[in-house]
């Protein structure tokens, strides 16, 4: 194992920005065992703490069950007859307690609480404080959704026969479905895992295999090396007919990509990306990767809840975003393969080595991994322009954070359901946005030095947010904690208003005031706004600008004259409301601004117009000012915005002429760019150009461009003679356009292609397309198909989600009418979010009463997703007529 080591704090301070990673054979010894402090929430009694688990599992994949034995070493801190552990859906048949250092074993009785997800073990007499081993035998269920130990069925890549792989997913609290555990983040322990499995299958876990022993009858015992101390949710096990590509990274870590047999070289791209990340992260964090290997395991299928999981030493990723299949993988998906892996590998340090103490601080894992994903992508692939993605991430977070149903970044979590709901855009994208803002405030070197100190001081331990802020401040960023508290301990979005800007003597005199942006409580937010210390970068669009921190109302002097960007570089988490005169100046100057400011200004002003803080017209003028030769990421965003404007008109009455005019504007702005790109990928072209082509084809087809739709239909027709005719990087693009405009004959062909495919990713693509049709009758048939048993469970839920994008009311009513059949198709941890999410594109007032009825029937801790859906629906219904009118007026004036 490797970890940072210095002899004293003075040596650490002298290390500066240098890499002080050091090597050690073992992690530091554990601190003296003591009860979990009251400052850390827990659902378990605070009288015991584990140090080690030894688990042996025997899966029965065919019958979707397993048997297992477990031994948990723990220390008891107070006299007690009972010890309580987390356990869910485990049938515990034997339990005994063995005192450490000798003594007679004690047989225990077991009682379980399904609601609390616990098992309580009771001794016949009082147990004295001390060290014990709890031994259990038990049985459990192999699930068909990604909870606990679960199965994925998929076509063998070589034969097309259905085969089954087993995998685990324990975050948030599902290790308790695999073994009785202290299944909370702060109860770290080491793990010994062994498995009795078919001898022809490959078993994978967090650590390398220590031994394999034949047992006869076609079975073997696989024993894995002992893990470092880690939280239970990071334990991992997979079993199947797999193959592995592997290599040594430059830091000495063996890295591997594990995929279904027959994957061949499909894992090579991810493997090469993985190998590059290891020394980069080790250097950045100042701590070398402490495990001997890191695998990334591909699982066929999908989940409504997650795409990948950062199990320490054994990442799990769904195949579609890990393996590079040249018959269907697009350039954007290759980009996603790299970025998702960068996210999960960042977790190996931020989340696995140092873990949040409780789920309140989940953002310490996810926000930082998202931020580091972007930083690593920019380091290795600057031609992708990954830093520009931070504007989209900010907007995704603000789309939730502007409603009263939002929550702080650091949120109070007390139940399993609340934990499951915490994986949202506030935790991920607002977390990343706030971190980016704080890094800019501290400075990149100071920020990195603070992170290194934090990693060194808390390796193999647990932390809360203030531990991080203290480390950054100690590295040289005074005042950071106060700003961090403002943006992480209270919800919402600051609204910075440019009250005045005058030029005198070659300088611009600015007056700024602060309020609060809101989508559904504007009057209250204006009358009694929350307060933030808001980091600003005042700029004329070039040069270093002026950094300030706004509290309340303040005046500043900015050298030079001209239009002023209050959020220069777009790293501030706030909205900026400009007056009409300044907004007009910004619009005129937009073509000369940096791409990040072009993106941010358009996004910010469109959001302000949508929320009613300003008319839509000036925001549309800003959008129209995006130059035709804009950076491809900026152009991609602009094209998608024109497509959304068409959707706005699509809901208006007698809007055909306006829709035709809007399409003409889009064709004028993007036609030459698309012609230059062509309809096919060119060898060696930049990924950003490939992505722009996809965006232009998608936007223009959605707006009704007959040429693009005709080309899609022509290409789709080729599949009748040759099912491989569309193979290549644009396959999913042309299929999506054809699927949306499918006739009955097209739709039936899509279903046939799904059923005949031997590729799990391709099969899922076709099943999803079956639900993506504009034709309501075909959409209804797709919903029936989802419950027919012909698609897999995960594919069936994808069909329903696809229908909901264009027929939300149809999908919602269908799911509620068939709830007993739909629930098994959805992750148990995501069912409420799945149902509420079906109405994300609805504008039907009748849906309000349906959602209110749904919310009324749910426990309080399950209501937030429905509250969010209601808030969004009411907002869309209220704003739509105004926006339609203002858009049509803007079109009429052009």
Coordinates of N, CA, C and O in Angstrom, one line a residue, residues 694-750:
X694 N -23.9 15.6 -34.5 CA -25.0 14.9 -33.8 C -26.1 15.9 -33.3 O -27.3 15.7 -33.5
X695 N -25.6 17.0 -32.7 CA -26.5 18.0 -32.2 C -27.3 18.6 -33.3 O -28.5 18.9 -33.2
X696 N -26.6 19.0 -34.4 CA -27.3 19.6 -35.5 C -28.3 18.7 -36.2 O -29.4 19.1 -36.5
X697 N -27.9 17.4 -36.4 CA -28.9 16.5 -37.0 C -30.1 16.3 -36.0 O -31.2 16.3 -36.5
X698 N -29.8 16.2 -34.7 CA -30.9 16.0 -33.8 C -31.8 17.2 -33.7 O -33.1 17.1 -33.7
X699 N -31.2 18.4 -33.7 CA -32.0 19.6 -33.5 C -32.8 19.9 -34.8 O -34.0 20.2 -34.7
X700 N -32.2 19.8 -35.9 CA -32.9 20.1 -37.2 C -34.0 19.1 -37.5 O -35.1 19.4 -37.9
X701 N -33.8 17.8 -37.2 CA -34.8 16.8 -37.4 C -36.0 17.0 -36.4 O -37.1 16.9 -36.8
X702 N -35.7 17.4 -35.2 CA -36.8 17.7 -34.2 C -37.6 18.9 -34.6 O -38.8 19.0 -34.3
X703 N -37.0 19.8 -35.3 CA -37.7 21.0 -35.8 C -38.4 20.7 -37.1 O -39.1 21.6 -37.6
X704 N -38.3 19.5 -37.6 CA -39.0 19.2 -38.8 C -38.3 19.3 -40.1 O -38.9 19.3 -41.2
X705 N -37.0 19.4 -40.1 CA -36.2 19.6 -41.4 C -36.4 18.4 -42.3 O -36.0 17.3 -41.9
X706 N -37.0 18.6 -43.4 CA -37.4 17.4 -44.2 C -36.1 16.7 -44.8 O -36.2 15.5 -45.0
X707 N -35.1 17.4 -45.1 CA -33.9 16.8 -45.7 C -33.2 15.8 -44.6 O -32.9 14.7 -45.0
X708 N -33.1 16.3 -43.4 CA -32.5 15.5 -42.4 C -33.3 14.2 -42.1 O -32.9 13.1 -42.0
X709 N -34.6 14.5 -41.9 CA -35.5 13.3 -41.6 C -35.5 12.4 -42.8 O -35.5 11.1 -42.6
X710 N -35.5 12.9 -44.0 CA -35.5 12.0 -45.2 C -34.3 11.2 -45.2 O -34.3 10.0 -45.6
X711 N -33.1 11.8 -44.9 CA -31.9 11.0 -44.9 C -31.9 9.9 -43.8 O -31.4 8.8 -44.0
X712 N -32.5 10.2 -42.7 CA -32.6 9.2 -41.6 C -33.4 8.1 -42.1 O -33.1 6.9 -41.8
X713 N -34.5 8.4 -42.7 CA -35.5 7.3 -43.2 C -34.8 6.5 -44.3 O -35.0 5.2 -44.3
X714 N -34.0 7.1 -45.1 CA -33.3 6.4 -46.2 C -32.3 5.4 -45.6 O -32.3 4.2 -46.0
X715 N -31.6 5.9 -44.6 CA -30.6 5.0 -43.9 C -31.3 3.9 -43.1 O -30.8 2.7 -43.2
X716 N -32.3 4.2 -42.5 CA -33.0 3.2 -41.7 C -33.6 2.1 -42.6 O -33.6 0.9 -42.2
X717 N -34.0 2.5 -43.8 CA -34.6 1.5 -44.7 C -33.6 0.4 -45.1 O -33.9 -0.7 -45.5
X718 N -32.3 0.8 -45.0 CA -31.3 -0.2 -45.4 C -31.2 -1.3 -44.5 O -30.7 -2.4 -44.8
X719 N -31.7 -1.2 -43.2 CA -31.7 -2.3 -42.3 C -32.5 -3.5 -42.7 O -32.3 -4.6 -42.2
X720 N -33.5 -3.2 -43.5 CA -34.4 -4.3 -43.9 C -33.6 -5.4 -44.7 O -33.9 -6.6 -44.6
X721 N -32.6 -5.0 -45.5 CA -31.8 -5.9 -46.2 C -30.5 -6.3 -45.5 O -30.0 -7.4 -45.6
X722 N -30.0 -5.4 -44.6 CA -28.8 -5.7 -43.9 C -28.8 -5.1 -42.5 O -28.7 -3.9 -42.4
X723 N -29.1 -5.9 -41.5 CA -29.2 -5.4 -40.1 C -27.9 -4.7 -39.6 O -28.0 -4.0 -38.6
X724 N -26.8 -4.8 -40.4 CA -25.5 -4.1 -40.0 C -25.3 -2.9 -40.8 O -24.2 -2.3 -40.7
X725 N -26.3 -2.4 -41.6 CA -26.0 -1.3 -42.5 C -25.7 0.0 -41.8 O -25.0 0.8 -42.4
X726 N -26.1 0.2 -40.6 CA -25.9 1.5 -39.9 C -24.7 1.4 -39.0 O -24.5 2.4 -38.2
X727 N -24.1 0.2 -38.9 CA -23.0 0.1 -37.9 C -22.0 1.2 -38.1 O -21.6 1.6 -39.2
X728 N -21.5 1.7 -36.9 CA -20.6 2.8 -36.9 C -20.9 3.9 -35.9 O -21.9 3.8 -35.2
X729 N -20.1 5.0 -35.9 CA -20.2 6.0 -34.8 C -21.5 6.8 -34.9 O -21.8 7.4 -33.9
X730 N -22.3 6.8 -36.0 CA -23.5 7.6 -36.1 C -24.7 6.7 -36.0 O -25.9 7.2 -36.3
X731 N -24.6 5.4 -35.7 CA -25.7 4.5 -35.7 C -26.8 5.0 -34.8 O -28.0 5.1 -35.2
X732 N -26.5 5.3 -33.6 CA -27.6 5.7 -32.6 C -28.2 7.0 -33.0 O -29.4 7.3 -32.7
X733 N -27.5 7.9 -33.7 CA -28.0 9.2 -34.1 C -29.1 9.0 -35.2 O -30.2 9.5 -35.1
X734 N -28.8 8.2 -36.2 CA -29.7 8.0 -37.3 C -30.9 7.2 -36.8 O -32.1 7.4 -37.1
X735 N -30.6 6.2 -35.9 CA -31.7 5.4 -35.3 C -32.7 6.3 -34.5 O -33.9 6.1 -34.5
X736 N -32.1 7.2 -33.7 CA -33.0 8.1 -32.9 C -33.9 8.9 -33.8 O -35.1 9.1 -33.4
X737 N -33.4 9.5 -34.8 CA -34.3 10.3 -35.7 C -35.3 9.4 -36.4 O -36.5 9.8 -36.4
X738 N -34.9 8.2 -36.9 CA -35.9 7.3 -37.5 C -36.9 6.8 -36.5 O -38.1 6.7 -36.8
X739 N -36.4 6.5 -35.3 CA -37.4 6.0 -34.3 C -38.4 7.0 -33.9 O -39.6 6.7 -33.7
X740 N -38.0 8.2 -33.8 CA -39.0 9.3 -33.4 C -40.1 9.4 -34.5 O -41.2 9.7 -34.2
X741 N -39.7 9.3 -35.8 CA -40.6 9.4 -36.9 C -41.1 8.1 -37.5 O -41.5 8.0 -38.6
X742 N -41.0 7.0 -36.6 CA -41.3 5.7 -37.1 C -42.8 5.5 -37.6 O -43.7 6.0 -36.9
X743 N -42.9 4.8 -38.7 CA -44.2 4.3 -39.1 C -44.4 2.9 -38.4 O -43.5 2.4 -37.7
X744 N -45.6 2.4 -38.5 CA -45.9 1.1 -37.9 C -44.9 0.0 -38.4 O -44.3 -0.8 -37.6
X745 N -44.6 0.0 -39.7 CA -43.7 -0.9 -40.3 C -42.3 -0.7 -39.7 O -41.6 -1.7 -39.4
X746 N -41.9 0.5 -39.5 CA -40.6 0.8 -38.9 C -40.5 0.3 -37.5 O -39.5 -0.3 -37.1
X747 N -41.6 0.6 -36.8 CA -41.6 0.2 -35.4 C -41.5 -1.3 -35.2 O -40.8 -1.8 -34.3
X748 N -42.2 -2.0 -36.0 CA -42.2 -3.5 -36.0 C -40.8 -4.0 -36.3 O -40.3 -5.0 -35.7
X749 N -40.1 -3.3 -37.2 CA -38.8 -3.7 -37.5 C -37.8 -3.4 -36.4 O -36.9 -4.2 -36.1
X750 N -38.0 -2.3 -35.7 CA -37.2 -2.0 -34.5 C -37.3 -3.1 -33.5 O -36.3 -3.6 -32.9

